[in-house]
PDB file of C-alpha atoms in Angstrom:
ATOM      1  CA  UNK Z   1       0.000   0.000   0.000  1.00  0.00           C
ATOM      2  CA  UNK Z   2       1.563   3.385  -0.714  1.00  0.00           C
ATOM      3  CA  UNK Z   3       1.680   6.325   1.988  1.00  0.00           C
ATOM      4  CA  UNK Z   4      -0.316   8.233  -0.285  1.00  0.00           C
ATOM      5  CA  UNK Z   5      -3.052   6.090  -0.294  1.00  0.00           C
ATOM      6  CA  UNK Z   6      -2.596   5.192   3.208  1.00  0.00           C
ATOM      7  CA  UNK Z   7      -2.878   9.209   3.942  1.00  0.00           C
ATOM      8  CA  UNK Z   8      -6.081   8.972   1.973  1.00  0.00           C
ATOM      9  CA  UNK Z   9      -7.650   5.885   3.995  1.00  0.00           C
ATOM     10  CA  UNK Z  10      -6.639   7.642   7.182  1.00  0.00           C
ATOM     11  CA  UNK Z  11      -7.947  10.912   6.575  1.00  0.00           C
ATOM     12  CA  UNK Z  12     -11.424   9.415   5.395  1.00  0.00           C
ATOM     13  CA  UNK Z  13     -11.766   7.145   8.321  1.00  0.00           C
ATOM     14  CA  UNK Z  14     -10.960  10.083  10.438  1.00  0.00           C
ATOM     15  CA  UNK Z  15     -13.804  12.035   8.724  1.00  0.00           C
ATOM     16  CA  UNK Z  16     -16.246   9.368   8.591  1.00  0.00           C
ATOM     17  CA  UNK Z  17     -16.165   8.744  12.396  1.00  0.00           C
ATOM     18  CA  UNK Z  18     -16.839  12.115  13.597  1.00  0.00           C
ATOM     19  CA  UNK Z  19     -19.941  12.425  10.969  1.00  0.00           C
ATOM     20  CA  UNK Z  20     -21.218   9.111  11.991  1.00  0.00           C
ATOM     21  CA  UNK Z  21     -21.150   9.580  15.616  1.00  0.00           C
ATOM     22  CA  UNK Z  22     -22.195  12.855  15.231  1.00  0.00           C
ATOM     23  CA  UNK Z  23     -25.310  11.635  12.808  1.00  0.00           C
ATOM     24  CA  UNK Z  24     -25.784   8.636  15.877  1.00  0.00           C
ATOM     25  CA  UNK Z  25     -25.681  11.308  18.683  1.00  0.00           C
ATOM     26  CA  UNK Z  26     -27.810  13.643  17.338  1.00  0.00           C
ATOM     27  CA  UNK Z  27     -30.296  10.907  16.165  1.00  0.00           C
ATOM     28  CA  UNK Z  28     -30.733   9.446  19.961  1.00  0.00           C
ATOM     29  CA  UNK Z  29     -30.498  13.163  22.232  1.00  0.00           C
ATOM     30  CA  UNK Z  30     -33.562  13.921  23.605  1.00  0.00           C
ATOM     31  CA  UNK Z  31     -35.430  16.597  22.142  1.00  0.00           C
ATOM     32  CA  UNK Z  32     -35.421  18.725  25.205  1.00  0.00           C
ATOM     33  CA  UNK Z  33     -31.353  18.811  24.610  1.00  0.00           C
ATOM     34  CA  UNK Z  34     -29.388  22.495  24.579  1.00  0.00           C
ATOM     35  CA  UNK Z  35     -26.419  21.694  22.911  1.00  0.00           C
ATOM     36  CA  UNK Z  36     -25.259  25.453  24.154  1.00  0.00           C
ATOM     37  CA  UNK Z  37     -25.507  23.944  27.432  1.00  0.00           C
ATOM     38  CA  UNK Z  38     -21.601  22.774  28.162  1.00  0.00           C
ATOM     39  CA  UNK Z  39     -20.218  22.990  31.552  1.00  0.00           C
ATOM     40  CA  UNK Z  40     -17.553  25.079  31.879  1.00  0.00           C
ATOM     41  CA  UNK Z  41     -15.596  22.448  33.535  1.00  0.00           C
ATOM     42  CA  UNK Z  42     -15.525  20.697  29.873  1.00  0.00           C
ATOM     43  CA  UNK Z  43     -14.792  23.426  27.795  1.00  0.00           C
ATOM     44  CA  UNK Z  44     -11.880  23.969  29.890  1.00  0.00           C
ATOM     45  CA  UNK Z  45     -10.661  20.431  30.133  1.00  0.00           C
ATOM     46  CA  UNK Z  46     -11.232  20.227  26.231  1.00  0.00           C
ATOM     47  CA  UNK Z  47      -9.032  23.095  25.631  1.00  0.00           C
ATOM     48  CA  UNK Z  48      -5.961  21.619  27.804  1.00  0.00           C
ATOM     49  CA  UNK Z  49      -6.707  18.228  26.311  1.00  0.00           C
ATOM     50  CA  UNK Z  50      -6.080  19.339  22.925  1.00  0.00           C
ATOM     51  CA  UNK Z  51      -2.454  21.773  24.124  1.00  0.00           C
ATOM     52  CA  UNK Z  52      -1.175  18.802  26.333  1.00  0.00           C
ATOM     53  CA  UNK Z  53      -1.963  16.647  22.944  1.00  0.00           C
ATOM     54  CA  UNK Z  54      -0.656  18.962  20.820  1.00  0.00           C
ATOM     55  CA  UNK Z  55       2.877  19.662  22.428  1.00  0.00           C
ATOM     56  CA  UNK Z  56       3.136  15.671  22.534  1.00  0.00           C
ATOM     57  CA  UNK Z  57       2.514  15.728  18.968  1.00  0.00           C
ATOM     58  CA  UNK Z  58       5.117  18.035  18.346  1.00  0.00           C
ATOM     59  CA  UNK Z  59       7.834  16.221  20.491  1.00  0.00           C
ATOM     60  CA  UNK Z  60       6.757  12.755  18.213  1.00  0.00           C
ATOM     61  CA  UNK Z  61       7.314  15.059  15.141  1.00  0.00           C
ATOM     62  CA  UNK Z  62      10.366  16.350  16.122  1.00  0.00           C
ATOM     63  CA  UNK Z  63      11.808  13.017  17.359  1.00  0.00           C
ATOM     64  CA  UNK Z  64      11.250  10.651  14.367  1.00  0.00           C
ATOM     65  CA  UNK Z  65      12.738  14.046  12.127  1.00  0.00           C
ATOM     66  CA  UNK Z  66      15.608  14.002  14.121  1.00  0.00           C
ATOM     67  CA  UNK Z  67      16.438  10.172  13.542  1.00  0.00           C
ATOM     68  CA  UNK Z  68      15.864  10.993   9.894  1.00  0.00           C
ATOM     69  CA  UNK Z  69      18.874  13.605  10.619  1.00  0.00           C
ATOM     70  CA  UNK Z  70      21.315  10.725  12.723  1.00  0.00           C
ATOM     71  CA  UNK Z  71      20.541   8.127   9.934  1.00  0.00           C
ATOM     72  CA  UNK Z  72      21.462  10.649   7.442  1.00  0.00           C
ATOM     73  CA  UNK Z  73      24.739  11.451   8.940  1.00  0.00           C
ATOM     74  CA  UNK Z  74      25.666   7.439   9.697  1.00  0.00           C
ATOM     75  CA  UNK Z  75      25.630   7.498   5.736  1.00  0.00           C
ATOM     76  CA  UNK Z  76      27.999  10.223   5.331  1.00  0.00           C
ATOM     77  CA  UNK Z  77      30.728   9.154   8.056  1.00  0.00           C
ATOM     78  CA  UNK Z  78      30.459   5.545   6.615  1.00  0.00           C
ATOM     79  CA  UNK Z  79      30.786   7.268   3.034  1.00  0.00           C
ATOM     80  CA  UNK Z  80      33.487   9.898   3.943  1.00  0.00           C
ATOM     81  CA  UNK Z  81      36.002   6.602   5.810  1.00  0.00           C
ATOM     82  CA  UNK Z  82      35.371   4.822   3.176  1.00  0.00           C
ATOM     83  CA  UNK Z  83      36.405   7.732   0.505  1.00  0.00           C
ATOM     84  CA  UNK Z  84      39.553   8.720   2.660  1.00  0.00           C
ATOM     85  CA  UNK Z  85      40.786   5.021   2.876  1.00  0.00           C
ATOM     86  CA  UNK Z  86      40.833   4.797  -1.252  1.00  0.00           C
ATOM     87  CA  UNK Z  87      42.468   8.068  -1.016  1.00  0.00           C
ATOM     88  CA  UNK Z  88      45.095   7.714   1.338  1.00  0.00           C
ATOM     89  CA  UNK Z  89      46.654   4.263   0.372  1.00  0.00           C
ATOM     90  CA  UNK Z  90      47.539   6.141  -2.434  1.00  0.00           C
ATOM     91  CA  UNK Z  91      51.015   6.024  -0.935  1.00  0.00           C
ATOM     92  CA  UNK Z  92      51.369   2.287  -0.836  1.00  0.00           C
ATOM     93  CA  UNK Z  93      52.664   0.047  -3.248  1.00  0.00           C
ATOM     94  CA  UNK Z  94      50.257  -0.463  -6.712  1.00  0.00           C
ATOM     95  CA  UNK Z  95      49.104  -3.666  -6.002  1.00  0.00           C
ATOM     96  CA  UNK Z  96      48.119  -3.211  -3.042  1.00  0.00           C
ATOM     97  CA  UNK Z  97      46.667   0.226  -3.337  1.00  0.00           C
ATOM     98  CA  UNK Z  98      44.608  -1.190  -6.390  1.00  0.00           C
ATOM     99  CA  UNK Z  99      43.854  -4.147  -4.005  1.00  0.00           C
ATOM    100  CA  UNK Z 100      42.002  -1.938  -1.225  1.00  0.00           C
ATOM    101  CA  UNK Z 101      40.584   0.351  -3.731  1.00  0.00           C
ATOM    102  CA  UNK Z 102      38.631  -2.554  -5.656  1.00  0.00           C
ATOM    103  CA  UNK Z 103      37.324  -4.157  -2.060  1.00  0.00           C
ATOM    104  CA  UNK Z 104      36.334  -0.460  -0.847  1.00  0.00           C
ATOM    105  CA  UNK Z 105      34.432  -0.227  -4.740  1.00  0.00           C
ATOM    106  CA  UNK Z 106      32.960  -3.472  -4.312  1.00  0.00           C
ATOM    107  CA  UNK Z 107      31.901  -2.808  -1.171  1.00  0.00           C
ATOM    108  CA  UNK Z 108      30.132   0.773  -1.776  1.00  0.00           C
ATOM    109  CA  UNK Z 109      28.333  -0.770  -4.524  1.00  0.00           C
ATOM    110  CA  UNK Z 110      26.974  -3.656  -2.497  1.00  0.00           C
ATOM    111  CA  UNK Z 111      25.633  -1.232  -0.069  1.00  0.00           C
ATOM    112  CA  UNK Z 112      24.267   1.174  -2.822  1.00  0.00           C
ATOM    113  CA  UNK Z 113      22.661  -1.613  -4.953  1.00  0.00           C
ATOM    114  CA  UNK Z 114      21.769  -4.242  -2.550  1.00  0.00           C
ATOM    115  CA  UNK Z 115      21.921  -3.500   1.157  1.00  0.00           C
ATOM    116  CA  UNK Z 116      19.692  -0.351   0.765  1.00  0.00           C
ATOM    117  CA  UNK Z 117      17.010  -2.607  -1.249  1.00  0.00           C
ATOM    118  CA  UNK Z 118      17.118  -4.924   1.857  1.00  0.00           C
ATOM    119  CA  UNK Z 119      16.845  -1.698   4.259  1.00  0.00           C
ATOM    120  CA  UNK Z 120      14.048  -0.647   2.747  1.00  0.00           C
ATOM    121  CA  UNK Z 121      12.655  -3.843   2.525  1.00  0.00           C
ATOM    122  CA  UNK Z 122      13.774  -5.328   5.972  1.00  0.00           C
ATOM    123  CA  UNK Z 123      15.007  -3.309   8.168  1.00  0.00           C
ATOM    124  CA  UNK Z 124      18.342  -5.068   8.052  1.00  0.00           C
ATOM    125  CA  UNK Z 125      22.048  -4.931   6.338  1.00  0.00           C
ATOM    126  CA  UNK Z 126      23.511  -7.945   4.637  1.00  0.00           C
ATOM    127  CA  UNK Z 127      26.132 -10.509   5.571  1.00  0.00           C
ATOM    128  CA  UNK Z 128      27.552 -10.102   2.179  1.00  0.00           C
ATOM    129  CA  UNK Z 129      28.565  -6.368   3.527  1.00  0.00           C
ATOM    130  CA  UNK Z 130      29.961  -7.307   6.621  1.00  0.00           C
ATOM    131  CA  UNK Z 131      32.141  -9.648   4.826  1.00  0.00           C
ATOM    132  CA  UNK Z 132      33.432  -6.976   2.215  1.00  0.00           C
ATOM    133  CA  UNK Z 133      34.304  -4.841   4.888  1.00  0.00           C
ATOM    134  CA  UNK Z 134      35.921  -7.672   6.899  1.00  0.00           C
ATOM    135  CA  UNK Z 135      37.927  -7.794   3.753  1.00  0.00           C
ATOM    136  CA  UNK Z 136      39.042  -3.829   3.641  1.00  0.00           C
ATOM    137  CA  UNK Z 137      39.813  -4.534   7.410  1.00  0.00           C
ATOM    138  CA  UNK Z 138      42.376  -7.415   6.797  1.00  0.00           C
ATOM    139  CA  UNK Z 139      43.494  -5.641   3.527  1.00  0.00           C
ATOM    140  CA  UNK Z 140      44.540  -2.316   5.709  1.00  0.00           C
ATOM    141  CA  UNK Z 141      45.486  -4.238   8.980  1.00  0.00           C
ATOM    142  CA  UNK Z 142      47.829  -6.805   7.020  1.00  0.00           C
ATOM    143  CA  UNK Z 143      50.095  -4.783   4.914  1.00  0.00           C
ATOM    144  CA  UNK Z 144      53.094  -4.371   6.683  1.00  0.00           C
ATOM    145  CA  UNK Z 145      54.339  -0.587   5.661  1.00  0.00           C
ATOM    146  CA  UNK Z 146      58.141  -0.857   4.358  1.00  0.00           C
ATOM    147  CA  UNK Z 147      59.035   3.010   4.622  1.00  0.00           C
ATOM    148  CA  UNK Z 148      57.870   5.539   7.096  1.00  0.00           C
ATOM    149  CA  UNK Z 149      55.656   7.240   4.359  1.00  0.00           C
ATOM    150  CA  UNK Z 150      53.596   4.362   4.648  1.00  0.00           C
ATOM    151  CA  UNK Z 151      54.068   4.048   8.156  1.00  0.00           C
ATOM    152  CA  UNK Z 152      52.621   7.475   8.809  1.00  0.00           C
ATOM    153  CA  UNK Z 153      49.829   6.411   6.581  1.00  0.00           C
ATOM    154  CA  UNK Z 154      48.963   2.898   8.345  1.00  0.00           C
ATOM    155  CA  UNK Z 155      47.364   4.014  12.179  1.00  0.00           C
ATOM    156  CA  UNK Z 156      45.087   6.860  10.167  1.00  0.00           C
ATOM    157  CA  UNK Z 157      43.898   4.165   7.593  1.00  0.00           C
ATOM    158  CA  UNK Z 158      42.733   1.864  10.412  1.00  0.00           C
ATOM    159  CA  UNK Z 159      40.882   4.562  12.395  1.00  0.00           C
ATOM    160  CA  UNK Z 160      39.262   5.150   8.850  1.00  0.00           C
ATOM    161  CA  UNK Z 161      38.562   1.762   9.130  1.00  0.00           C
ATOM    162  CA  UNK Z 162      37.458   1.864  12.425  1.00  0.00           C
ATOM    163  CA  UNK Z 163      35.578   5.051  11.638  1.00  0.00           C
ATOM    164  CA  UNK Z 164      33.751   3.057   8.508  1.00  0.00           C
ATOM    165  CA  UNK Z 165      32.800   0.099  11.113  1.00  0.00           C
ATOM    166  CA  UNK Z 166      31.005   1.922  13.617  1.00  0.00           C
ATOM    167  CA  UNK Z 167      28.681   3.858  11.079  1.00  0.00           C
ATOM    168  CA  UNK Z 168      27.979   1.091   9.499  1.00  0.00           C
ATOM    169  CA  UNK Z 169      26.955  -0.707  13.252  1.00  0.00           C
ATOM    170  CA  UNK Z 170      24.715   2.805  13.796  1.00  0.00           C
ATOM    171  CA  UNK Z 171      22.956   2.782  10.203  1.00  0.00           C
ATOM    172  CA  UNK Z 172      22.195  -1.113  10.935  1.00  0.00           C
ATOM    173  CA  UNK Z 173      20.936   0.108  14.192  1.00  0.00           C
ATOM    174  CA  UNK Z 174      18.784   2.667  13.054  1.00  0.00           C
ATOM    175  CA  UNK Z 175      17.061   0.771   9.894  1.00  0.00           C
ATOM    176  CA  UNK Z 176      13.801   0.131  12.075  1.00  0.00           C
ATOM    177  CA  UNK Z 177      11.604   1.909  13.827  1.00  0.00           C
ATOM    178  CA  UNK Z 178      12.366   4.914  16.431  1.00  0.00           C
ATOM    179  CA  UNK Z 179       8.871   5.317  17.833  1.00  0.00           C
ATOM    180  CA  UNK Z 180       8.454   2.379  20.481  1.00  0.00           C
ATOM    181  CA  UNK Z 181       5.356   0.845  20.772  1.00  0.00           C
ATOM    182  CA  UNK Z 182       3.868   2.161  23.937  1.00  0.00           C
ATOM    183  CA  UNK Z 183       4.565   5.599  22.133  1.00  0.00           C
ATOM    184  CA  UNK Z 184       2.187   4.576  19.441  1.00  0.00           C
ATOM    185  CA  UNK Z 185      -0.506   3.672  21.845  1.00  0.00           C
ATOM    186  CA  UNK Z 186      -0.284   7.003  24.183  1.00  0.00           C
ATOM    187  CA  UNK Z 187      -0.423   9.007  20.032  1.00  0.00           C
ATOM    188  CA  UNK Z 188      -3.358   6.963  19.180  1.00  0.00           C
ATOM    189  CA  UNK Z 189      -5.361   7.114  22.126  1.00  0.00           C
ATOM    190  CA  UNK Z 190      -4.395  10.762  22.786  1.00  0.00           C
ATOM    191  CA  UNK Z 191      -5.891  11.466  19.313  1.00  0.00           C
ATOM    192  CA  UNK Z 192      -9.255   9.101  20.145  1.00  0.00           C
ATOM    193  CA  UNK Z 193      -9.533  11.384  23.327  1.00  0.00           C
ATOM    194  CA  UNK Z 194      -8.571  14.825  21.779  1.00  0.00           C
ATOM    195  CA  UNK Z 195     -11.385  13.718  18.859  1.00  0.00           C
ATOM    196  CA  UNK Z 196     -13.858  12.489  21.405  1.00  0.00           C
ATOM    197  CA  UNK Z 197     -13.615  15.631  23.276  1.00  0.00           C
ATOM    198  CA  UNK Z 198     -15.282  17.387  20.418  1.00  0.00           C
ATOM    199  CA  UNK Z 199     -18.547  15.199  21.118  1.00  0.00           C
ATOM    200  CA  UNK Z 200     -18.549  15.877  25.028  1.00  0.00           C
ATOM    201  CA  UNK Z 201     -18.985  19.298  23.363  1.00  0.00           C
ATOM    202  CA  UNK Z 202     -22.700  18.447  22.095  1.00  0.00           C
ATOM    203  CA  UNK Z 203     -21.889  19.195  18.414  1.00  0.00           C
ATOM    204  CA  UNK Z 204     -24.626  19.506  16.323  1.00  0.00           C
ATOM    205  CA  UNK Z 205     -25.194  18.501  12.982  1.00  0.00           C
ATOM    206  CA  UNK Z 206     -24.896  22.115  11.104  1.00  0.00           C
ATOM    207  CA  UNK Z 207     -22.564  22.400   7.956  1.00  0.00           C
ATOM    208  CA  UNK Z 208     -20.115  24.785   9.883  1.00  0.00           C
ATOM    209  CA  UNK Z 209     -19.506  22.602  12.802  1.00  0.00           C
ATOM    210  CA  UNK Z 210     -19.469  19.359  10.711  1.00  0.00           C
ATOM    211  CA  UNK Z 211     -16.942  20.898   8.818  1.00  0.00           C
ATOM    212  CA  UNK Z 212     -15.115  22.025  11.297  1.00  0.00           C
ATOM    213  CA  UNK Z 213     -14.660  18.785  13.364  1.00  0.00           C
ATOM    214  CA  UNK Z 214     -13.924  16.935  10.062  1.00  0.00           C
ATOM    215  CA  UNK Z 215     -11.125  19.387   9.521  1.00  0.00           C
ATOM    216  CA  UNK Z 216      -9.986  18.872  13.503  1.00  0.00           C
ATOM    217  CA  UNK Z 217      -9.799  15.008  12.578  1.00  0.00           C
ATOM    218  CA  UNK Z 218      -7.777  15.413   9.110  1.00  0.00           C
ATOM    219  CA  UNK Z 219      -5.300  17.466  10.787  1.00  0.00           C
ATOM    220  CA  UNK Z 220      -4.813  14.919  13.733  1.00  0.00           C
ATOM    221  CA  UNK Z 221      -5.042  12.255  10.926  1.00  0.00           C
ATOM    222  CA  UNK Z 222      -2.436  14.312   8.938  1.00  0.00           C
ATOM    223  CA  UNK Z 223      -0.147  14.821  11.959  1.00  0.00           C
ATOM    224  CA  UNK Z 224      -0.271  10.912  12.909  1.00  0.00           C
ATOM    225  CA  UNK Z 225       0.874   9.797   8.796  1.00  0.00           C
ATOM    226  CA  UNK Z 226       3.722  12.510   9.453  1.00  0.00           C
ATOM    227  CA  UNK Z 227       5.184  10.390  12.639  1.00  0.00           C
ATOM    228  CA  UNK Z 228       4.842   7.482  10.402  1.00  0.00           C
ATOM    229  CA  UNK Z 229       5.835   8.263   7.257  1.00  0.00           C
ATOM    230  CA  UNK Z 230       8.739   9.566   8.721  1.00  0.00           C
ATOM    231  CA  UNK Z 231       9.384   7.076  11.471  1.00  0.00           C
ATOM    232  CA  UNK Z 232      11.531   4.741   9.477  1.00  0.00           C
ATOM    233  CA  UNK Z 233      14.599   6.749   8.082  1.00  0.00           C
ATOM    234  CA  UNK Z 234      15.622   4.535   5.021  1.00  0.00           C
ATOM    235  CA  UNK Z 235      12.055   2.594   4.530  1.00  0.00           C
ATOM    236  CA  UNK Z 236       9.020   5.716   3.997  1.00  0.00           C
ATOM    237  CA  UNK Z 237       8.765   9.568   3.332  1.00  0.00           C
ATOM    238  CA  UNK Z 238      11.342  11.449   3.262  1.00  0.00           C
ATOM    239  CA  UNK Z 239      13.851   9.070   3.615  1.00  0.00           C
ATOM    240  CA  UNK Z 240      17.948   8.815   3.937  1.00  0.00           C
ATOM    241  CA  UNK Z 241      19.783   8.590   1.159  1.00  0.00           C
ATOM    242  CA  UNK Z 242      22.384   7.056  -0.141  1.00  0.00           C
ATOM    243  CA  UNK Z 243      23.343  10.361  -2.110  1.00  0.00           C
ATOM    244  CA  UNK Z 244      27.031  10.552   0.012  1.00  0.00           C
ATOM    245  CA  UNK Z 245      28.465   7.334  -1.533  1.00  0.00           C
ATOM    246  CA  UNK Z 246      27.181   8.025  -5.112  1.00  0.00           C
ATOM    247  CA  UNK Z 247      29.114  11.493  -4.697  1.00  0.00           C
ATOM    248  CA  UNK Z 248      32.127  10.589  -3.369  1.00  0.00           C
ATOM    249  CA  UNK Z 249      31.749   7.192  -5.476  1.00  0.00           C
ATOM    250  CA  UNK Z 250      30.441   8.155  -8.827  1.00  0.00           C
ATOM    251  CA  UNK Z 251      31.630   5.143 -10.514  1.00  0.00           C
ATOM    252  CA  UNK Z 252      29.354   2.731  -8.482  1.00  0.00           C
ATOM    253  CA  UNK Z 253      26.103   3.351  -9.297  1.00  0.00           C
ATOM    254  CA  UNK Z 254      26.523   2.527 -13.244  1.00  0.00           C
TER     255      UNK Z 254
END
């Protein structure tokens, strides 16, 4: 199902709850009911309802955005190692420099045509790239440098490494979810409450008010697809890319 059409389905259902209830309610009051009757005491406990739900909404927005952000920068450290290893073995000998520089290539284009597939897919990074980065690690780790040139060169090319591993560990950790479950259930029944809140209010069944509440509900609806869409950063909406490997590795995405 695409977010699109799950926006749709969610905004409709959203719509077509307040109506009905409202068509239910209005069908069983009594017909000695003031609907300008409200206590006081629920107008204001409506009104804090809806600001206590509304700052928790925000916090949910700004928390799966921010995850977005983290996942976004695991794929430029892991991008940027990568890119300064190739560079700086530069200064070893040609067969081995070539050596590293294929595994890094084959490597980058694992992760850009395969591993992000089974991201999006799964939630998950491949075996096949943990073993091609095992194999830059033992290509760095077992040259022996024969002049101090390369000797200079060899501890910064395994913190590179290093540097590679552990975004590579943090964009595996980050391919699911951020919004735990018991989050989801204190969104959704916040939003059943704020919603239902709107009935406690006696509305009535004029175009203005209908429209109004249906308009409440979308935006709820709305706000709800936004924590979503955007709660899994390589998966839905506005996703992660993996734009820093294709830049710094044009040659692996033809």
């Amino acid at each position: 199902m695409s977010e699109w059409l799950v926006l749709a389905v969610a905004i409709a259902a959203a719509c077509a709850v307040v109506i009905l209830i409202t068509f239910v309610r209005d069908r069983r009051a009594p017909d000695d009911e003031d609907p300008s009757d409200t206590p006081d005491v629920i107008e204001y406990m409506t009104m804090w309802i809806g600001v206590v739900y509304a700052i928790v909404l925000g916090l949910a927005i700004a928390g799966v955005w921010e995850a977005r952000g983290v996942a976004q920068d695991h794929v430029s450290n892991e991008a940027h190692a990568l890119h300064e290893i190739s560079e700086r073995v530069r200064v070893y000998p040609p067969d081995v420099r070539d050596r590293i520089r294929d595994d890094v290539n084959a490597y980058v284009g694992h992760v850009v045509k395969t591993e992000w597939q089974e991201m999006a897919d799964n939630g998950q990074v491949t075996k096949r790239g943990d073993q091609l980065l095992q194999r830059i690690r033992v290509d760095v780790t077992d040259y022996e440098p024969t002049t101090d040139f390369q000797a200079q060169a060899y501890q910064p090319l395994l913190d590179q490494v290093t540097a590679a591993d552990q975004a590579r560990t943090a964009r595996a950790d980050s391919t699911g979810p951020t919004m735990p479950g018991v989050v989801w259930f204190g969104l959704i029944a916040g939003a059943m409450i704020t919603v239902g809140m709107i009935f406690a209010l006696q509305i009535r069944r004029t175009p203005r008010e209908l429209i109004l509440a249906g308009l409440f509900s979308t935006l709820i609806a709305f706000l709800l697809f936004l924590i979503w869409d955007f709660d899994a950063p390589y998966s839905r909406g506005i996703t992660a890319t993996a734009d820093p490997f294709l830049t710094l590795f044009p040659g692996v995405g033809r």
